[in-house]
Amino acid sequence: MRRHHDDEVHEHEIHEHDRGLSYDLPVLARRRMIRLMAGVGAGLVPLVGCTADDASSPAAADPPSSPSAGAARSAECATVPEETAGPYPGDGSNGVNVLKESGVVRSDITRSFGDSAGGTAEGVPLTFTLTVVDAASGCGTPKRGAAVYVWHCDREGGYSLYTEGVADENYLRGVQETDDRGEVTFTSVFPGCYTGRWPHIHFEVYGSLGDATSATAITSTSQLALPKDVCDTVYATEGYESSVDNLGRLSLESDSVFRDGHDQQLAEVKGSVEEGYTATLTIAV
């Protein structure tokens, strides 16, 4: 069963994503209760996750330890928290549904697609790879043929399809099918930091590309967190001015989503402003 937001987006009101804790926490609570009830009734396997690179630690505080072989590896395959999709998912659960539009299956999400949209998101280049693996194997077996839908805000903190000024755009959204390694890689820009939320990327995992493009049977919904040191460096560049103050009022420990634990959601990020950044995270289903 798909989730539905109780709150609708209206013009001339405070942007929903600017509400931070006041919005995300009750939505998160409702989502977790729905998932819990569904899991009890259907015996669903929970989403679990691992660090992006099993052989190395993220370049940020509190890195998770690297999994080892056999039983020890299975024990390290910890559960990834189920998170809110927020008010701007674009998956049909809160108004517009971009997943059923031709062109949404793509790797480069910097540009809008379709006849009515033609904008390009500006910012520091970011390429991120999500690896979907089988939880029952202890994170050791890639999930080939699954699908991942991703979306995030632009450098000004706006969400395409919803936020005033970019509501006619659909950039920074896309779907891909996992390859033989269980990977999907998206070319994007580094997201900004808006009021009340730590810099993040939303994602939904589906059992197949068909499920994703028909917007049915979501396996799990979660968020990827970006490390502070990289955020500080990126936000010192042109176009991210508003993110500096917003980030300065936040921490991963105080964020409404990540404060209950972020080890399994904190991406490993490498690179530079000049050459662009790469982020990686492994998630298990």
mmCIF file of C-alpha atoms in Angstrom:
data_model
loop_
_atom_site.group_PDB
_atom_site.id
_atom_site.type_symbol
_atom_site.label_atom_id
_atom_site.label_comp_id
_atom_site.label_asym_id
_atom_site.label_seq_id
_atom_site.Cartn_x
_atom_site.Cartn_y
_atom_site.Cartn_z
ATOM 1 C CA MET A 1 0.000 0.000 0.000
ATOM 2 C CA ARG A 2 1.361 3.427 -0.881
ATOM 3 C CA ARG A 3 1.840 6.192 1.631
ATOM 4 C CA HIS A 4 -0.117 9.428 1.577
ATOM 5 C CA HIS A 5 0.766 12.762 3.114
ATOM 6 C CA ASP A 6 -1.901 14.391 5.276
ATOM 7 C CA ASP A 7 -0.526 17.821 4.460
ATOM 8 C CA GLU A 8 -0.939 19.518 1.100
ATOM 9 C CA VAL A 9 1.323 22.206 -0.362
ATOM 10 C CA HIS A 10 -0.364 25.583 -0.756
ATOM 11 C CA GLU A 11 0.938 28.760 -2.304
ATOM 12 C CA HIS A 12 1.655 31.791 -0.112
ATOM 13 C CA GLU A 13 2.394 29.562 2.911
ATOM 14 C CA ILE A 14 5.695 28.606 4.490
ATOM 15 C CA HIS A 15 7.469 26.001 2.364
ATOM 16 C CA GLU A 16 6.820 22.592 3.924
ATOM 17 C CA HIS A 17 10.480 21.624 3.752
ATOM 18 C CA ASP A 18 11.387 24.754 5.710
ATOM 19 C CA ARG A 19 9.433 23.474 8.686
ATOM 20 C CA GLY A 20 12.160 20.979 9.542
ATOM 21 C CA LEU A 21 11.307 19.145 12.766
ATOM 22 C CA SER A 22 7.736 20.479 12.950
ATOM 23 C CA TYR A 23 6.878 18.738 9.701
ATOM 24 C CA ASP A 24 9.260 15.820 9.256
ATOM 25 C CA LEU A 25 8.909 14.263 12.706
ATOM 26 C CA PRO A 26 5.114 13.672 12.649
ATOM 27 C CA VAL A 27 5.286 12.459 9.045
ATOM 28 C CA LEU A 28 8.146 10.139 9.977
ATOM 29 C CA ALA A 29 6.173 8.783 12.912
ATOM 30 C CA ARG A 30 3.162 8.038 10.709
ATOM 31 C CA ARG A 31 5.349 6.362 8.090
ATOM 32 C CA ARG A 32 7.131 4.172 10.640
ATOM 33 C CA MET A 33 3.818 3.075 12.154
ATOM 34 C CA ILE A 34 2.445 2.194 8.714
ATOM 35 C CA ARG A 35 5.603 0.235 7.872
ATOM 36 C CA LEU A 36 5.523 -1.538 11.220
ATOM 37 C CA MET A 37 1.894 -2.609 10.809
ATOM 38 C CA ALA A 38 2.540 -3.750 7.262
ATOM 39 C CA GLY A 39 5.581 -5.729 8.353
ATOM 40 C CA VAL A 40 3.673 -7.464 11.121
ATOM 41 C CA GLY A 41 0.856 -8.421 8.772
ATOM 42 C CA ALA A 42 2.952 -9.567 5.856
ATOM 43 C CA GLY A 43 6.203 -10.706 7.461
ATOM 44 C CA LEU A 44 8.230 -8.272 5.369
ATOM 45 C CA VAL A 45 12.020 -8.325 5.477
ATOM 46 C CA PRO A 46 13.288 -4.951 6.803
ATOM 47 C CA LEU A 47 15.686 -2.779 4.846
ATOM 48 C CA VAL A 48 19.187 -2.960 6.196
ATOM 49 C CA GLY A 49 22.259 -1.123 5.098
ATOM 50 C CA CYS A 50 26.031 -1.113 5.066
ATOM 51 C CA THR A 51 28.655 1.531 4.624
ATOM 52 C CA ALA A 52 29.332 2.661 1.096
ATOM 53 C CA ASP A 53 32.700 0.981 0.753
ATOM 54 C CA ASP A 54 33.133 -2.184 2.800
ATOM 55 C CA ALA A 55 36.900 -1.744 2.661
ATOM 56 C CA SER A 56 37.049 1.843 3.951
ATOM 57 C CA SER A 57 35.377 4.268 6.320
ATOM 58 C CA PRO A 58 33.470 7.477 5.456
ATOM 59 C CA ALA A 59 35.390 10.727 5.621
ATOM 60 C CA ALA A 60 33.252 11.972 8.489
ATOM 61 C CA ALA A 61 32.675 11.543 12.212
ATOM 62 C CA ASP A 62 31.452 8.278 13.716
ATOM 63 C CA PRO A 63 32.310 5.944 10.781
ATOM 64 C CA PRO A 64 30.862 2.435 10.942
ATOM 65 C CA SER A 65 33.286 -0.462 11.071
ATOM 66 C CA SER A 66 34.013 -2.458 7.931
ATOM 67 C CA PRO A 67 32.156 -5.772 7.550
ATOM 68 C CA SER A 68 34.212 -8.961 7.518
ATOM 69 C CA ALA A 69 33.486 -12.309 5.934
ATOM 70 C CA GLY A 70 30.988 -14.912 7.133
ATOM 71 C CA ALA A 71 28.926 -14.524 10.294
ATOM 72 C CA ALA A 72 30.773 -11.384 11.350
ATOM 73 C CA ARG A 73 29.844 -9.768 8.030
ATOM 74 C CA SER A 74 26.173 -10.640 8.535
ATOM 75 C CA ALA A 75 26.219 -9.107 12.008
ATOM 76 C CA GLU A 76 27.590 -5.849 10.571
ATOM 77 C CA CYS A 77 24.750 -5.619 8.051
ATOM 78 C CA ALA A 78 22.729 -3.275 10.252
ATOM 79 C CA THR A 79 19.199 -2.076 9.654
ATOM 80 C CA VAL A 80 18.815 1.237 7.860
ATOM 81 C CA PRO A 81 16.162 3.460 9.442
ATOM 82 C CA GLU A 82 12.973 3.882 7.460
ATOM 83 C CA GLU A 83 12.639 7.622 6.827
ATOM 84 C CA THR A 84 10.044 10.115 5.690
ATOM 85 C CA ALA A 85 9.885 10.948 1.984
ATOM 86 C CA GLY A 86 9.118 14.527 3.019
ATOM 87 C CA PRO A 87 6.504 16.750 1.404
ATOM 88 C CA TYR A 88 8.027 16.744 -2.102
ATOM 89 C CA PRO A 89 8.431 13.109 -3.232
ATOM 90 C CA GLY A 90 6.997 13.471 -6.722
ATOM 91 C CA ASP A 91 5.921 9.810 -6.591
ATOM 92 C CA GLY A 92 2.174 10.406 -6.540
ATOM 93 C CA SER A 93 1.835 10.204 -2.769
ATOM 94 C CA ASN A 94 1.626 13.995 -2.500
ATOM 95 C CA GLY A 95 0.239 15.346 -5.739
ATOM 96 C CA VAL A 96 2.383 15.155 -8.866
ATOM 97 C CA ASN A 97 3.796 11.809 -10.066
ATOM 98 C CA VAL A 98 6.993 12.119 -12.100
ATOM 99 C CA LEU A 99 7.621 8.367 -12.063
ATOM 100 C CA LYS A 100 5.068 7.720 -14.802
ATOM 101 C CA GLU A 101 6.550 10.322 -17.139
ATOM 102 C CA SER A 102 8.658 9.333 -20.121
ATOM 103 C CA GLY A 103 12.253 10.374 -19.518
ATOM 104 C CA VAL A 104 12.432 9.782 -15.775
ATOM 105 C CA VAL A 105 14.648 6.709 -16.259
ATOM 106 C CA ARG A 106 18.053 8.353 -16.584
ATOM 107 C CA SER A 107 21.469 8.736 -14.978
ATOM 108 C CA ASP A 108 22.034 12.490 -15.470
ATOM 109 C CA ILE A 109 19.467 14.287 -13.330
ATOM 110 C CA THR A 110 20.923 17.790 -13.577
ATOM 111 C CA ARG A 111 18.536 18.768 -16.394
ATOM 112 C CA SER A 112 14.773 18.774 -16.600
ATOM 113 C CA PHE A 113 13.145 16.561 -19.217
ATOM 114 C CA GLY A 114 9.948 16.809 -21.253
ATOM 115 C CA ASP A 115 8.373 19.516 -23.380
ATOM 116 C CA SER A 116 7.353 21.889 -20.571
ATOM 117 C CA ALA A 117 10.641 21.949 -18.678
ATOM 118 C CA GLY A 118 14.086 22.977 -19.832
ATOM 119 C CA GLY A 119 16.041 24.152 -16.830
ATOM 120 C CA THR A 120 19.376 22.928 -15.511
ATOM 121 C CA ALA A 121 20.311 22.768 -11.836
ATOM 122 C CA GLU A 122 23.485 24.722 -11.086
ATOM 123 C CA GLY A 123 26.043 23.838 -8.452
ATOM 124 C CA VAL A 124 29.164 21.882 -7.582
ATOM 125 C CA PRO A 125 29.116 18.558 -9.496
ATOM 126 C CA LEU A 126 28.194 15.469 -7.483
ATOM 127 C CA THR A 127 28.101 11.894 -8.765
ATOM 128 C CA PHE A 128 26.615 9.423 -6.322
ATOM 129 C CA THR A 129 26.374 5.633 -6.431
ATOM 130 C CA LEU A 130 23.939 3.524 -4.430
ATOM 131 C CA THR A 131 24.571 -0.218 -4.232
ATOM 132 C CA VAL A 132 21.573 -2.406 -3.429
ATOM 133 C CA VAL A 133 22.436 -5.773 -1.872
ATOM 134 C CA ASP A 134 20.588 -8.748 -0.431
ATOM 135 C CA ALA A 135 20.160 -8.578 3.335
ATOM 136 C CA ALA A 136 19.821 -12.348 3.686
ATOM 137 C CA SER A 137 23.337 -12.767 2.314
ATOM 138 C CA GLY A 138 24.771 -10.427 4.944
ATOM 139 C CA CYS A 139 25.135 -7.627 2.381
ATOM 140 C CA GLY A 140 27.250 -9.915 0.216
ATOM 141 C CA THR A 141 25.027 -10.476 -2.834
ATOM 142 C CA PRO A 142 24.088 -7.620 -5.218
ATOM 143 C CA LYS A 143 20.394 -7.144 -6.028
ATOM 144 C CA ARG A 144 20.351 -7.117 -9.800
ATOM 145 C CA GLY A 145 17.234 -5.730 -11.477
ATOM 146 C CA ALA A 146 15.959 -3.671 -8.532
ATOM 147 C CA ALA A 147 15.256 0.018 -9.081
ATOM 148 C CA VAL A 148 16.065 3.200 -7.191
ATOM 149 C CA TYR A 149 14.281 6.546 -7.451
ATOM 150 C CA VAL A 150 16.251 9.533 -6.122
ATOM 151 C CA TRP A 151 15.446 13.203 -5.585
ATOM 152 C CA HIS A 152 16.927 16.151 -3.716
ATOM 153 C CA CYS A 153 16.819 19.944 -3.493
ATOM 154 C CA ASP A 154 18.841 22.338 -5.630
ATOM 155 C CA ARG A 155 21.591 24.584 -4.273
ATOM 156 C CA GLU A 156 19.020 27.203 -3.223
ATOM 157 C CA GLY A 157 17.074 24.590 -1.253
ATOM 158 C CA GLY A 158 14.147 24.333 -3.674
ATOM 159 C CA TYR A 159 12.495 21.148 -4.897
ATOM 160 C CA SER A 160 11.461 20.824 -8.528
ATOM 161 C CA LEU A 161 7.743 20.187 -9.190
ATOM 162 C CA TYR A 162 6.791 21.938 -5.934
ATOM 163 C CA THR A 163 8.811 24.992 -4.899
ATOM 164 C CA GLU A 164 7.822 28.379 -6.292
ATOM 165 C CA GLY A 165 10.144 29.311 -9.133
ATOM 166 C CA VAL A 166 11.037 25.695 -10.029
ATOM 167 C CA ALA A 167 7.573 24.101 -9.931
ATOM 168 C CA ASP A 168 7.667 23.759 -13.736
ATOM 169 C CA GLU A 169 11.006 21.932 -13.606
ATOM 170 C CA ASN A 170 11.627 18.248 -12.857
ATOM 171 C CA TYR A 171 15.396 18.235 -12.484
ATOM 172 C CA LEU A 172 17.238 16.448 -9.662
ATOM 173 C CA ARG A 173 14.879 13.474 -9.967
ATOM 174 C CA GLY A 174 15.506 10.176 -11.697
ATOM 175 C CA VAL A 175 15.159 6.388 -11.694
ATOM 176 C CA GLN A 176 17.581 3.632 -12.627
ATOM 177 C CA GLU A 177 17.649 -0.152 -12.654
ATOM 178 C CA THR A 178 20.495 -1.759 -10.734
ATOM 179 C CA ASP A 179 23.196 -3.484 -12.776
ATOM 180 C CA ASP A 180 24.954 -6.810 -12.146
ATOM 181 C CA ARG A 181 26.785 -5.212 -9.208
ATOM 182 C CA GLY A 182 23.535 -3.904 -7.739
ATOM 183 C CA GLU A 183 24.613 -0.337 -8.521
ATOM 184 C CA VAL A 184 22.918 2.788 -9.785
ATOM 185 C CA THR A 185 24.953 5.942 -10.427
ATOM 186 C CA PHE A 186 23.490 9.426 -10.830
ATOM 187 C CA THR A 187 25.144 12.593 -12.100
ATOM 188 C CA SER A 188 23.862 15.602 -10.188
ATOM 189 C CA VAL A 189 24.889 18.694 -8.225
ATOM 190 C CA PHE A 190 25.616 19.035 -4.521
ATOM 191 C CA PRO A 191 22.333 19.861 -2.729
ATOM 192 C CA GLY A 192 21.992 22.965 -0.602
ATOM 193 C CA CYS A 193 21.059 23.142 3.069
ATOM 194 C CA TYR A 194 17.656 24.643 3.787
ATOM 195 C CA THR A 195 16.137 25.689 7.104
ATOM 196 C CA GLY A 196 15.710 22.868 9.602
ATOM 197 C CA ARG A 197 17.223 19.936 7.669
ATOM 198 C CA TRP A 198 20.694 18.450 7.343
ATOM 199 C CA PRO A 199 21.912 18.160 3.698
ATOM 200 C CA HIS A 200 20.482 14.940 2.296
ATOM 201 C CA ILE A 201 19.318 12.947 -0.717
ATOM 202 C CA HIS A 202 16.032 11.034 -0.703
ATOM 203 C CA PHE A 203 15.699 7.582 -2.235
ATOM 204 C CA GLU A 204 13.073 4.899 -2.698
ATOM 205 C CA VAL A 205 13.961 1.287 -3.498
ATOM 206 C CA TYR A 206 11.660 -0.798 -5.695
ATOM 207 C CA GLY A 207 11.722 -4.481 -6.548
ATOM 208 C CA SER A 208 11.924 -3.773 -10.273
ATOM 209 C CA LEU A 209 12.028 -0.971 -12.808
ATOM 210 C CA GLY A 210 8.431 -1.757 -13.702
ATOM 211 C CA ASP A 211 7.377 -1.229 -10.103
ATOM 212 C CA ALA A 212 9.207 2.087 -10.000
ATOM 213 C CA THR A 213 7.795 3.519 -13.222
ATOM 214 C CA SER A 214 4.286 2.483 -12.236
ATOM 215 C CA ALA A 215 4.864 3.938 -8.755
ATOM 216 C CA THR A 216 3.822 0.764 -6.949
ATOM 217 C CA ALA A 217 5.254 -1.589 -4.307
ATOM 218 C CA ILE A 218 7.975 0.504 -2.697
ATOM 219 C CA THR A 219 10.408 -1.735 -0.836
ATOM 220 C CA SER A 220 11.771 1.033 1.347
ATOM 221 C CA THR A 221 12.153 4.786 1.680
ATOM 222 C CA SER A 222 15.195 6.400 3.271
ATOM 223 C CA GLN A 223 17.702 9.251 3.031
ATOM 224 C CA LEU A 224 21.420 9.649 2.423
ATOM 225 C CA ALA A 225 23.288 12.117 4.641
ATOM 226 C CA LEU A 226 26.270 14.164 3.478
ATOM 227 C CA PRO A 227 29.333 14.712 5.747
ATOM 228 C CA LYS A 228 29.866 18.098 7.382
ATOM 229 C CA ASP A 229 33.436 18.738 6.262
ATOM 230 C CA VAL A 230 32.476 18.383 2.597
ATOM 231 C CA CYS A 231 29.348 20.492 3.079
ATOM 232 C CA ASP A 232 31.415 23.273 4.652
ATOM 233 C CA THR A 233 33.780 23.286 1.684
ATOM 234 C CA VAL A 234 31.031 23.272 -0.940
ATOM 235 C CA TYR A 235 28.948 25.914 0.808
ATOM 236 C CA ALA A 236 31.870 28.332 0.730
ATOM 237 C CA THR A 237 31.423 28.556 -3.058
ATOM 238 C CA GLU A 238 29.214 30.892 -5.078
ATOM 239 C CA GLY A 239 25.520 30.086 -5.105
ATOM 240 C CA TYR A 240 25.407 28.315 -1.739
ATOM 241 C CA GLU A 241 25.439 31.421 0.456
ATOM 242 C CA SER A 242 22.162 30.668 2.244
ATOM 243 C CA SER A 243 23.366 27.163 3.110
ATOM 244 C CA VAL A 244 26.171 28.480 5.318
ATOM 245 C CA ASP A 245 23.899 29.929 8.012
ATOM 246 C CA ASN A 246 21.385 27.090 7.729
ATOM 247 C CA LEU A 247 24.057 24.433 8.260
ATOM 248 C CA GLY A 248 25.537 26.426 11.129
ATOM 249 C CA ARG A 249 22.318 25.957 13.094
ATOM 250 C CA LEU A 250 22.245 22.187 12.580
ATOM 251 C CA SER A 251 24.076 18.980 13.382
ATOM 252 C CA LEU A 252 23.477 15.356 12.475
ATOM 253 C CA GLU A 253 22.642 14.760 16.117
ATOM 254 C CA SER A 254 19.949 17.454 16.145
ATOM 255 C CA ASP A 255 18.464 16.828 12.698
ATOM 256 C CA SER A 256 14.852 15.616 12.840
ATOM 257 C CA VAL A 257 15.648 12.580 10.669
ATOM 258 C CA PHE A 258 19.256 11.614 11.372
ATOM 259 C CA ARG A 259 19.387 12.290 15.115
ATOM 260 C CA ASP A 260 18.236 8.755 15.944
ATOM 261 C CA GLY A 261 21.264 7.297 14.167
ATOM 262 C CA HIS A 262 23.048 8.027 10.901
ATOM 263 C CA ASP A 263 25.915 5.548 10.680
ATOM 264 C CA GLN A 264 24.153 3.495 8.003
ATOM 265 C CA GLN A 265 23.079 6.570 6.034
ATOM 266 C CA LEU A 266 26.215 8.699 6.016
ATOM 267 C CA ALA A 267 27.763 8.539 2.558
ATOM 268 C CA GLU A 268 31.463 8.322 1.865
ATOM 269 C CA VAL A 269 32.353 11.402 -0.172
ATOM 270 C CA LYS A 270 35.579 12.101 -2.060
ATOM 271 C CA GLY A 271 36.737 14.794 -4.462
ATOM 272 C CA SER A 272 37.051 18.556 -4.635
ATOM 273 C CA VAL A 273 35.136 21.643 -5.656
ATOM 274 C CA GLU A 274 37.294 21.979 -8.764
ATOM 275 C CA GLU A 275 36.903 18.385 -9.977
ATOM 276 C CA GLY A 276 33.545 17.538 -8.423
ATOM 277 C CA TYR A 277 32.627 15.026 -5.743
ATOM 278 C CA THR A 278 31.660 11.348 -5.661
ATOM 279 C CA ALA A 279 29.466 9.834 -2.955
ATOM 280 C CA THR A 280 28.808 6.162 -2.269
ATOM 281 C CA LEU A 281 26.463 4.247 0.000
ATOM 282 C CA THR A 282 25.409 0.594 0.176
ATOM 283 C CA ILE A 283 21.875 -0.340 1.198
ATOM 284 C CA ALA A 284 20.528 -3.839 1.746
ATOM 285 C CA VAL A 285 16.983 -5.052 1.205
#
